[in-house]
XYZ file of N, CA and C in Angstrom:
744
model
N -53.522 -15.047 -37.755
C -52.320 -15.876 -37.659
C -51.254 -15.344 -38.607
N -50.009 -15.388 -38.178
C -48.906 -14.914 -38.996
C -47.744 -15.899 -38.878
N -47.005 -16.052 -39.955
C -45.834 -16.911 -39.923
C -44.791 -16.338 -38.978
N -44.136 -17.208 -38.238
C -43.113 -16.753 -37.301
C -42.037 -15.945 -38.020
N -41.626 -16.383 -39.186
C -40.579 -15.683 -39.928
C -40.997 -14.259 -40.268
N -42.256 -14.081 -40.644
C -42.749 -12.740 -40.984
C -42.853 -11.866 -39.740
N -43.306 -12.461 -38.638
C -43.418 -11.714 -37.388
C -42.038 -11.271 -36.903
N -41.084 -12.177 -36.964
C -39.730 -11.870 -36.531
C -39.104 -10.778 -37.387
N -39.293 -10.861 -38.684
C -38.747 -9.845 -39.588
C -39.355 -8.480 -39.300
N -40.654 -8.457 -39.078
C -41.327 -7.191 -38.771
C -40.764 -6.574 -37.495
N -40.652 -7.364 -36.428
C -40.176 -6.841 -35.157
C -38.720 -6.406 -35.220
N -37.895 -7.218 -35.860
C -36.474 -6.869 -35.979
C -36.297 -5.540 -36.704
N -37.137 -5.315 -37.712
C -37.066 -4.061 -38.473
C -37.663 -2.906 -37.681
N -38.818 -3.128 -37.085
C -39.513 -2.087 -36.326
C -38.661 -1.567 -35.171
N -37.925 -2.475 -34.528
C -37.100 -2.106 -33.391
C -35.643 -1.834 -33.774
N -35.346 -1.895 -35.070
C -33.995 -1.582 -35.579
C -32.922 -2.386 -34.863
N -33.146 -3.680 -34.746
C -32.245 -4.517 -33.953
C -30.814 -4.549 -34.489
N -30.648 -4.414 -35.795
C -29.304 -4.523 -36.367
C -28.437 -3.309 -36.059
N -28.981 -2.301 -35.385
C -28.193 -1.109 -35.041
C -27.638 -1.188 -33.615
N -27.873 -2.302 -32.921
C -27.466 -2.424 -31.529
C -26.411 -3.507 -31.339
N -25.462 -3.214 -30.455
C -24.555 -4.219 -29.920
C -25.036 -4.489 -28.501
N -25.652 -5.645 -28.294
C -26.379 -5.887 -27.054
C -25.700 -6.968 -26.224
N -26.259 -7.186 -25.019
C -25.719 -8.170 -24.088
C -26.298 -9.564 -24.309
N -27.283 -9.669 -25.173
C -27.936 -10.941 -25.479
C -28.529 -10.828 -26.877
N -28.798 -11.950 -27.546
C -29.378 -11.876 -28.888
C -30.807 -11.350 -28.862
N -31.118 -10.451 -29.791
C -32.469 -9.929 -29.923
C -33.205 -10.686 -31.022
N -34.509 -10.878 -30.825
C -35.320 -11.590 -31.804
C -35.695 -12.966 -31.302
N -35.818 -13.913 -32.224
C -36.177 -15.283 -31.859
C -35.000 -15.935 -31.139
N -35.218 -16.334 -29.898
C -34.174 -17.011 -29.136
C -34.412 -18.514 -29.067
N -35.680 -18.923 -29.058
C -36.037 -20.331 -29.076
C -37.152 -20.508 -30.100
N -36.943 -21.399 -31.030
C -37.897 -21.587 -32.122
C -38.890 -22.690 -31.782
N -40.172 -22.351 -31.924
C -41.232 -23.315 -31.696
C -41.991 -23.574 -32.982
N -43.319 -23.428 -32.931
C -44.132 -23.693 -34.122
C -43.959 -22.585 -35.162
N -44.370 -22.902 -36.403
C -44.093 -22.023 -37.542
C -45.001 -20.808 -37.624
N -46.157 -20.839 -36.987
C -47.092 -19.721 -37.085
C -47.555 -19.301 -35.704
N -48.021 -18.041 -35.623
C -48.377 -17.448 -34.343
C -49.761 -16.819 -34.434
N -50.631 -17.168 -33.474
C -51.936 -16.518 -33.381
C -52.198 -15.966 -31.984
N -51.419 -16.413 -30.993
C -51.578 -15.938 -29.619
C -50.201 -15.676 -29.011
N -50.045 -14.496 -28.400
C -48.790 -14.094 -27.773
C -49.028 -13.794 -26.304
N -48.150 -14.317 -25.462
C -48.105 -13.922 -24.054
C -46.847 -13.087 -23.873
N -46.998 -11.893 -23.319
C -45.853 -11.026 -23.080
C -45.638 -10.833 -21.591
N -44.399 -10.539 -21.236
C -44.032 -10.280 -19.849
C -42.627 -9.717 -19.802
N -42.201 -9.267 -18.646
C -40.887 -8.637 -18.538
C -39.776 -9.663 -18.698
N -39.891 -10.808 -18.041
C -38.813 -11.793 -17.983
C -39.340 -13.183 -18.312
N -38.547 -13.950 -19.047
C -38.956 -15.302 -19.461
C -38.738 -16.295 -18.331
N -39.449 -16.095 -17.253
C -39.356 -16.967 -16.080
C -40.204 -18.223 -16.286
N -40.003 -19.199 -15.399
C -40.804 -20.419 -15.451
C -42.289 -20.092 -15.297
N -42.602 -19.160 -14.402
C -44.011 -18.804 -14.170
C -44.642 -18.208 -15.419
N -43.901 -17.388 -16.158
C -44.452 -16.792 -17.377
C -44.665 -17.869 -18.440
N -43.732 -18.784 -18.564
C -43.880 -19.856 -19.556
C -45.072 -20.735 -19.214
N -45.238 -21.056 -17.938
C -46.385 -21.869 -17.531
C -47.696 -21.167 -17.851
N -47.734 -19.843 -17.687
C -48.941 -19.098 -18.046
C -49.159 -19.155 -19.555
N -48.072 -19.071 -20.339
C -48.194 -19.171 -21.791
C -48.762 -20.521 -22.201
N -48.348 -21.584 -21.508
C -48.888 -22.912 -21.790
C -50.385 -22.936 -21.507
N -50.792 -22.376 -20.378
C -52.214 -22.386 -20.013
C -53.051 -21.536 -20.962
N -52.452 -20.507 -21.556
C -53.150 -19.650 -22.512
C -53.105 -20.216 -23.932
N -52.431 -21.348 -24.098
C -52.231 -21.962 -25.420
C -51.547 -20.986 -26.378
N -50.567 -20.286 -25.862
C -49.843 -19.296 -26.661
C -48.884 -19.962 -27.634
N -48.656 -19.298 -28.746
C -47.679 -19.751 -29.733
C -46.331 -19.082 -29.539
N -46.312 -17.975 -28.808
C -45.067 -17.234 -28.610
C -45.084 -16.518 -27.276
N -43.908 -16.438 -26.680
C -43.681 -15.625 -25.495
C -42.791 -14.464 -25.910
N -43.209 -13.253 -25.577
C -42.487 -12.034 -25.940
C -42.021 -11.361 -24.657
N -40.696 -11.147 -24.521
C -40.157 -10.606 -23.279
C -39.082 -9.559 -23.538
N -38.766 -8.825 -22.474
C -37.634 -7.898 -22.477
C -36.361 -8.611 -22.024
N -36.487 -9.465 -21.013
C -35.350 -10.224 -20.489
C -35.477 -11.679 -20.920
N -34.694 -12.062 -21.914
C -34.703 -13.436 -22.384
C -33.514 -14.204 -21.849
N -32.881 -14.985 -22.720
C -31.800 -15.881 -22.316
C -30.501 -15.556 -23.075
N -29.459 -16.348 -22.762
C -28.184 -16.355 -23.485
C -27.423 -15.029 -23.351
N -27.338 -14.527 -22.119
C -26.619 -13.287 -21.841
C -25.111 -13.511 -21.928
N -24.390 -12.473 -22.316
C -22.930 -12.551 -22.379
C -22.371 -12.867 -20.987
N -21.436 -13.811 -20.946
C -20.834 -14.202 -19.684
C -21.637 -15.219 -18.900
N -22.815 -15.577 -19.392
C -23.677 -16.542 -18.714
C -23.219 -17.967 -19.022
N -23.362 -18.862 -18.072
C -23.064 -20.276 -18.303
C -23.911 -20.773 -19.471
N -23.305 -21.249 -20.567
C -24.087 -21.625 -21.747
C -24.782 -22.980 -21.642
N -24.495 -23.741 -20.599
C -25.055 -25.092 -20.513
C -26.550 -25.068 -20.205
N -27.280 -25.979 -20.848
C -28.709 -26.114 -20.590
C -28.909 -27.125 -19.466
N -28.725 -26.639 -18.243
C -28.869 -27.493 -17.074
C -29.704 -26.753 -16.033
N -30.254 -27.527 -15.118
C -30.983 -26.938 -13.999
C -32.158 -26.076 -14.424
N -32.217 -24.875 -13.876
C -33.327 -23.956 -14.111
C -33.482 -23.631 -15.585
N -32.355 -23.371 -16.267
C -32.438 -23.026 -17.685
C -32.961 -24.202 -18.510
N -32.516 -25.408 -18.206
C -33.013 -26.572 -18.938
C -34.514 -26.720 -18.770
N -35.012 -26.527 -17.547
C -36.449 -26.682 -17.306
C -37.251 -25.651 -18.089
N -36.767 -24.433 -18.152
C -37.477 -23.399 -18.911
C -37.487 -23.725 -20.404
N -36.323 -24.038 -20.939
C -36.218 -24.317 -22.380
C -37.003 -25.569 -22.743
N -36.928 -26.588 -21.899
C -37.642 -27.836 -22.174
C -39.144 -27.602 -22.243
N -39.676 -26.754 -21.359
C -41.117 -26.480 -21.355
C -41.533 -25.752 -22.627
N -40.721 -24.809 -23.060
C -41.013 -24.104 -24.311
C -41.015 -25.071 -25.498
N -39.992 -25.895 -25.588
C -39.864 -26.806 -26.727
C -40.950 -27.883 -26.706
N -41.280 -28.365 -25.527
C -42.296 -29.424 -25.436
C -43.646 -28.953 -25.947
N -43.933 -27.653 -25.750
C -45.223 -27.118 -26.192
C -45.119 -26.321 -27.491
N -43.962 -26.340 -28.122
C -43.803 -25.662 -29.413
C -43.960 -24.157 -29.330
N -43.557 -23.553 -28.204
C -43.736 -22.119 -27.992
C -42.453 -21.380 -28.356
N -42.586 -20.375 -29.194
C -41.457 -19.529 -29.563
C -41.126 -18.555 -28.436
N -39.847 -18.241 -28.295
C -39.426 -17.190 -27.367
C -38.763 -16.077 -28.161
N -39.335 -14.872 -28.057
C -38.774 -13.682 -28.689
C -38.415 -12.690 -27.591
N -37.195 -12.150 -27.654
C -36.726 -11.227 -26.623
C -36.092 -10.000 -27.263
N -36.389 -8.846 -26.691
C -35.832 -7.582 -27.188
C -35.370 -6.765 -25.997
N -34.069 -6.507 -25.933
C -33.478 -5.835 -24.789
C -33.256 -4.347 -25.081
N -32.058 -3.944 -25.474
C -31.800 -2.527 -25.742
C -32.716 -1.927 -26.811
N -33.033 -2.667 -27.877
C -33.949 -2.079 -28.873
C -35.297 -1.671 -28.278
N -35.744 -2.407 -27.264
C -37.014 -2.050 -26.627
C -36.831 -0.903 -25.647
N -35.677 -0.813 -25.019
C -35.436 0.291 -24.086
C -35.564 1.647 -24.769
N -35.026 1.766 -25.987
C -34.869 3.097 -26.584
C -35.943 3.469 -27.602
N -36.819 2.552 -27.973
C -37.773 2.849 -29.040
C -38.666 4.032 -28.656
N -38.876 4.927 -29.598
C -39.567 6.195 -29.308
C -41.061 6.033 -29.058
N -41.656 4.924 -29.481
C -43.096 4.744 -29.297
C -43.415 3.695 -28.228
N -42.942 2.462 -28.426
C -43.286 1.382 -27.500
C -42.157 1.077 -26.523
N -41.090 1.858 -26.551
C -39.931 1.588 -25.707
C -40.216 1.727 -24.222
N -39.375 1.083 -23.423
C -39.544 1.150 -21.969
C -39.510 2.578 -21.451
N -38.549 3.365 -21.918
C -38.438 4.735 -21.417
C -39.594 5.608 -21.877
N -39.992 5.454 -23.127
C -41.121 6.228 -23.639
C -42.404 5.893 -22.884
N -42.653 4.597 -22.711
C -43.888 4.172 -22.044
C -43.876 4.477 -20.545
N -42.712 4.357 -19.918
C -42.605 4.691 -18.495
C -42.908 6.166 -18.272
N -42.333 7.022 -19.110
C -42.587 8.449 -18.995
C -44.057 8.779 -19.153
N -44.694 8.174 -20.139
C -46.123 8.427 -20.355
C -46.954 7.939 -19.178
N -46.559 6.785 -18.626
C -47.318 6.243 -17.499
C -47.254 7.176 -16.298
N -46.115 7.865 -16.116
C -45.983 8.810 -15.016
C -46.484 10.196 -15.370
N -46.977 10.357 -16.602
C -47.546 11.637 -16.991
C -46.533 12.656 -17.461
N -45.330 12.191 -17.849
C -44.296 13.093 -18.334
C -44.298 13.125 -19.852
N -44.178 14.286 -20.413
C -43.963 14.433 -21.848
C -42.468 14.619 -22.042
N -41.786 13.605 -22.555
C -40.335 13.669 -22.604
C -39.761 13.159 -23.900
N -38.437 13.185 -23.966
C -37.707 12.704 -25.129
C -36.304 12.314 -24.701
N -35.627 11.530 -25.546
C -34.253 11.125 -25.262
C -33.322 12.322 -25.361
N -32.341 12.377 -24.451
C -31.433 13.523 -24.432
C -29.966 13.108 -24.500
N -29.695 11.806 -24.698
C -28.317 11.352 -24.844
C -28.158 10.631 -26.176
N -26.930 10.382 -26.584
C -26.667 9.781 -27.886
C -27.235 8.380 -28.019
N -27.217 7.616 -26.942
C -27.717 6.246 -26.984
C -29.235 6.173 -27.007
N -29.893 7.247 -26.601
C -31.348 7.228 -26.513
C -31.863 6.566 -25.255
N -30.982 6.398 -24.253
C -31.363 5.705 -23.031
C -31.835 6.652 -21.931
N -31.327 7.869 -21.897
C -31.737 8.835 -20.876
C -32.800 9.752 -21.463
N -33.963 9.748 -20.811
C -35.072 10.588 -21.254
C -35.287 11.714 -20.254
N -35.839 12.817 -20.732
C -36.028 13.991 -19.876
C -37.378 14.641 -20.125
N -37.909 15.223 -19.058
C -39.141 15.997 -19.139
C -39.147 17.049 -18.047
N -40.024 18.016 -18.157
C -40.095 19.109 -17.197
C -41.474 19.147 -16.560
N -41.515 19.193 -15.238
C -42.789 19.283 -14.526
C -43.407 20.660 -14.735
N -44.719 20.703 -14.758
C -45.403 21.990 -14.912
C -45.158 22.898 -13.714
N -45.078 22.295 -12.522
C -44.797 23.043 -11.299
C -43.729 22.296 -10.514
N -42.805 23.017 -9.880
C -41.793 22.346 -9.054
C -42.455 21.492 -7.973
N -41.819 20.351 -7.674
C -42.370 19.435 -6.673
C -41.343 19.181 -5.577
N -41.842 19.049 -4.349
C -40.988 18.650 -3.240
C -40.645 17.169 -3.404
N -39.494 16.717 -2.897
C -39.108 15.303 -3.054
C -40.161 14.321 -2.555
N -40.745 14.586 -1.391
C -41.755 13.677 -0.847
C -42.991 13.640 -1.739
N -43.386 14.772 -2.264
C -44.531 14.849 -3.170
C -44.258 14.063 -4.444
N -43.039 14.192 -4.964
C -42.671 13.480 -6.186
C -42.614 11.976 -5.935
N -42.086 11.570 -4.797
C -42.045 10.152 -4.449
C -43.454 9.571 -4.348
N -44.377 10.335 -3.788
C -45.767 9.881 -3.687
C -46.378 9.693 -5.075
N -46.050 10.588 -5.997
C -46.558 10.470 -7.359
C -46.064 9.178 -8.009
N -44.789 8.869 -7.844
C -44.229 7.635 -8.390
C -44.905 6.421 -7.755
N -45.068 6.457 -6.439
C -45.677 5.333 -5.724
C -47.099 5.070 -6.202
N -47.871 6.118 -6.408
C -49.247 5.945 -6.883
C -49.272 5.371 -8.297
N -48.348 5.817 -9.139
C -48.330 5.366 -10.529
C -47.885 3.917 -10.660
N -46.922 3.501 -9.840
C -46.332 2.162 -9.982
C -46.874 1.141 -8.991
N -47.559 1.627 -7.955
C -48.054 0.693 -6.955
C -46.970 0.219 -6.003
N -45.880 0.943 -5.910
C -44.805 0.621 -4.969
C -44.044 1.900 -4.661
N -43.588 2.037 -3.427
C -42.867 3.239 -3.024
C -41.425 3.167 -3.505
N -40.910 4.227 -4.116
C -39.518 4.236 -4.540
C -38.581 4.494 -3.366
N -37.329 4.091 -3.522
C -36.294 4.431 -2.558
C -35.653 5.734 -3.015
N -35.620 6.735 -2.140
C -35.155 8.068 -2.523
C -33.898 8.433 -1.754
N -32.886 8.919 -2.466
C -31.689 9.479 -1.849
C -31.354 10.773 -2.584
N -30.591 11.645 -1.911
C -30.211 12.883 -2.561
C -30.242 14.057 -1.615
N -30.245 15.281 -2.142
C -30.259 16.475 -1.297
C -31.532 16.532 -0.466
N -31.446 17.191 0.680
C -32.557 17.150 1.637
C -33.774 17.957 1.215
N -33.568 19.134 0.652
C -34.719 20.020 0.478
C -34.852 20.653 -0.903
N -33.974 20.322 -1.854
C -34.049 20.934 -3.182
C -35.289 20.453 -3.919
N -36.031 21.360 -4.537
C -37.247 20.994 -5.272
C -36.887 20.409 -6.631
N -37.889 19.810 -7.254
C -37.686 19.074 -8.511
C -38.494 19.714 -9.625
N -37.856 20.009 -10.717
C -38.535 20.527 -11.905
C -38.121 19.730 -13.147
N -36.823 19.584 -13.355
C -36.298 18.861 -14.518
C -36.060 17.405 -14.133
N -36.821 16.482 -14.753
C -36.785 15.063 -14.404
C -36.175 14.269 -15.550
N -35.286 13.346 -15.214
C -34.742 12.417 -16.211
C -34.920 10.998 -15.714
N -34.957 10.053 -16.643
C -35.177 8.660 -16.251
C -34.577 7.701 -17.270
N -34.257 6.506 -16.778
C -33.860 5.373 -17.611
C -34.253 4.125 -16.844
N -35.102 3.308 -17.416
C -35.666 2.167 -16.710
C -34.618 1.084 -16.473
N -34.938 0.168 -15.555
C -34.074 -0.982 -15.303
C -32.929 -0.671 -14.362
N -31.756 -1.224 -14.668
C -30.563 -1.033 -13.833
C -29.696 0.033 -14.467
N -30.076 1.294 -14.310
C -29.393 2.402 -14.991
C -28.834 3.425 -14.013
N -28.564 2.990 -12.786
C -28.014 3.916 -11.811
C -26.655 4.476 -12.240
N -25.967 3.772 -13.127
C -24.656 4.248 -13.595
C -24.772 5.530 -14.429
N -25.979 5.868 -14.867
C -26.175 7.074 -15.671
C -26.514 8.309 -14.831
N -26.442 8.182 -13.510
C -26.791 9.309 -12.647
C -25.897 10.522 -12.921
N -24.597 10.317 -13.049
C -23.683 11.437 -13.312
C -23.980 12.082 -14.661
N -24.347 11.263 -15.656
C -24.715 11.810 -16.963
C -25.956 12.678 -16.852
N -26.938 12.196 -16.077
C -28.166 12.969 -15.889
C -27.872 14.298 -15.199
N -26.968 14.271 -14.228
C -26.587 15.508 -13.553
C -25.935 16.472 -14.530
N -25.070 15.956 -15.377
C -24.397 16.795 -16.369
C -25.399 17.400 -17.343
N -26.480 16.679 -17.607
C -27.500 17.139 -18.538
C -28.544 18.049 -17.881
N -28.373 18.321 -16.595
C -29.236 19.290 -15.929
C -30.410 18.725 -15.162
N -30.357 17.467 -14.742
C -31.472 16.862 -14.021
C -31.542 17.357 -12.580
N -32.745 17.628 -12.113
C -32.985 17.812 -10.686
C -33.238 16.468 -10.017
N -33.823 15.538 -10.790
C -34.126 14.200 -10.287
C -33.882 13.191 -11.395
N -33.443 11.991 -10.994
C -33.225 10.902 -11.945
C -33.905 9.659 -11.388
N -34.717 9.011 -12.235
C -35.451 7.808 -11.838
C -34.897 6.620 -12.610
N -34.640 5.527 -11.902
C -34.303 4.264 -12.553
C -34.882 3.134 -11.714
N -34.466 1.915 -12.024
C -35.042 0.784 -11.317
C -34.296 0.383 -10.070
N -32.963 0.454 -10.125
C -32.147 -0.063 -9.036
C -31.185 1.003 -8.528
N -30.507 0.693 -7.427
C -29.434 1.554 -6.952
C -28.314 0.697 -6.389
N -27.104 1.236 -6.435
C -25.926 0.582 -5.875
C -25.484 1.329 -4.623
N -24.512 0.765 -3.926
C -24.028 1.401 -2.693
C -23.538 2.814 -2.960
N -22.824 2.995 -4.058
C -22.252 4.312 -4.339
C -23.287 5.327 -4.823
N -24.473 4.855 -5.199
C -25.497 5.768 -5.715
C -25.887 6.820 -4.684
N -25.946 6.419 -3.426
C -26.309 7.369 -2.361
C -25.334 8.539 -2.317
N -24.055 8.225 -2.318
C -23.044 9.275 -2.237
C -23.038 10.143 -3.496
N -23.191 9.506 -4.651
C -23.210 10.261 -5.907
C -24.380 11.240 -5.935
N -25.561 10.774 -5.533
C -26.746 11.640 -5.553
C -26.554 12.840 -4.627
N -26.028 12.598 -3.444
C -25.827 13.683 -2.486
C -24.785 14.686 -2.999
N -23.684 14.149 -3.528
C -22.588 15.028 -3.953
C -22.898 15.746 -5.260
N -23.708 15.141 -6.106
C -24.094 15.777 -7.363
C -25.286 16.711 -7.191
N -25.971 16.603 -6.046
C -27.141 17.441 -5.807
C -28.341 17.054 -6.634
N -28.458 15.757 -6.949
C -29.573 15.256 -7.759
C -30.371 14.236 -6.949
N -31.677 14.381 -6.940
C -32.531 13.390 -6.299
C -32.527 12.115 -7.132
N -32.290 10.974 -6.476
C -32.321 9.693 -7.180
C -33.444 8.842 -6.604
N -34.284 8.315 -7.501
C -35.412 7.475 -7.096
C -35.243 6.094 -7.727
N -35.028 5.081 -6.887
C -34.974 3.690 -7.347
C -36.388 3.133 -7.256
N -37.031 2.978 -8.412
C -38.460 2.651 -8.438
C -38.745 1.188 -8.765
N -37.684 0.368 -8.898
C -37.877 -1.051 -9.167
C -37.557 -1.415 -10.604
N -36.672 -2.379 -10.787
C -36.299 -2.800 -12.142
C -37.523 -3.336 -12.890
N -38.221 -4.253 -12.265
C -39.421 -4.818 -12.894
C -40.510 -3.767 -13.064
N -40.736 -2.989 -12.019
C -41.831 -2.011 -12.049
C -41.642 -0.975 -13.141
N -40.395 -0.574 -13.409
C -40.167 0.456 -14.428
C -40.174 -0.111 -15.843
N -40.091 -1.436 -15.982
C -39.996 -2.023 -17.324
C -41.201 -2.868 -17.711
N -42.326 -2.661 -17.038
C -43.551 -3.390 -17.391
C -44.232 -2.836 -18.630
N -44.030 -1.570 -18.919
C -44.915 -0.886 -19.854
C -44.485 -1.006 -21.311
N -43.193 -1.123 -21.562
C -42.730 -1.245 -22.933
C -43.142 -2.560 -23.579
N -42.901 -3.654 -22.882
C -43.206 -4.965 -23.470
C -44.715 -5.141 -23.633
N -45.489 -4.585 -22.708
C -46.947 -4.640 -22.841
C -47.406 -3.843 -24.057
N -46.798 -2.672 -24.273
C -47.160 -1.841 -25.424
C -46.755 -2.508 -26.730
N -45.586 -3.154 -26.749
C -45.148 -3.847 -27.960
C -46.096 -4.997 -28.293
N -46.476 -5.768 -27.287
C -47.411 -6.867 -27.519
C -48.759 -6.386 -28.007
N -49.253 -5.292 -27.434
C -50.540 -4.735 -27.856
C -50.478 -4.230 -29.286
N -49.362 -3.589 -29.647
C -49.200 -3.107 -31.013
C -49.189 -4.263 -32.010
N -48.473 -5.326 -31.673
C -48.429 -6.494 -32.555
C -49.808 -7.123 -32.707
N -50.522 -7.225 -31.591
C -51.854 -7.825 -31.631
C -52.771 -7.053 -32.557
N -52.720 -5.736 -32.481
C -53.571 -4.910 -33.340
C -53.122 -4.977 -34.798
N -51.831 -4.921 -35.018
C -51.300 -4.886 -36.385
C -51.576 -6.186 -37.135
N -51.463 -7.309 -36.443
C -51.593 -8.608 -37.103
C -52.862 -9.356 -36.719
N -53.758 -8.712 -35.964
C -55.000 -9.339 -35.510
C -54.716 -10.622 -34.724
N -53.802 -10.514 -33.772
C -53.431 -11.634 -32.915
C -54.075 -11.484 -31.537
N -54.149 -12.568 -30.823
C -54.563 -12.512 -29.418
C -53.319 -12.236 -28.583
N -53.442 -11.297 -27.631
C -52.300 -10.928 -26.797
C -52.718 -10.881 -25.338
N -51.893 -11.482 -24.468
C -52.114 -11.443 -23.034
C -50.831 -10.980 -22.368
N -50.892 -9.827 -21.696
C -49.740 -9.378 -20.915
C -49.868 -9.947 -19.507
N -48.804 -10.579 -19.010
C -48.812 -11.196 -17.700
C -47.787 -10.493 -16.831
N -48.241 -9.901 -15.743
C -47.375 -9.162 -14.831
C -47.026 -10.070 -13.660
N -45.916 -10.804 -13.776
C -45.474 -11.682 -12.695
C -44.957 -10.821 -11.545
N -45.492 -11.016 -10.369
C -45.105 -10.189 -9.222
C -43.600 -10.274 -8.971
N -42.983 -9.110 -8.813
C -41.536 -9.045 -8.569
C -41.242 -7.754 -7.814
N -40.837 -7.831 -6.549
C -40.599 -6.628 -5.764
C -39.300 -5.909 -6.116
N -38.421 -6.543 -6.891
C -37.120 -5.941 -7.200
C -37.248 -4.857 -8.269
């Protein structure tokens, strides 16, 4: 068991939260009980994840996508009220880490996603959001798509040049299709992210880069699970990672 204040301080420091200007507050977003012995982690603080935390008798929920996003309606009504009320009624803390978790070199979403796909990579941009690795042997687009599908359990959506092979791979998990041009400038043959926009198809074709939309949720499962596992080992806590099904 560890005091919430000590756990929060450790995570804020470990993830260097004070170095980020983010779209939502990082760290403790909803305060529950003072000490933590069981953590439930997941990608998003949905009602289903909170209900699982209640059934696990968790003291804290640890997520990548929490609450209080910039531009979001601040009122606690409807869906948001029900989520917050359930957390408060059971004294469960909510801790959320967004950009700090994306870029962390060990437990970060990009680091863990690359390892899960078998890539040895590193960040190649100033923000630390675009990661790159090189395949041992060039791969055909269909072969590479099959590799992603086997690793993630879902087939990616692929757009780009018809027959160019893939050797230099770059990736950024989540909704990072806006970085496709940056990846092309950095020498990518292929760029993997979670989502795609209408213009992504044209950009991929015109830039000559294969783009694979592998799912926002699917690409961001591994960082939060790794962070929870690290905390459990470091502080001798019970940890349960819950993968709420999400096709997006």
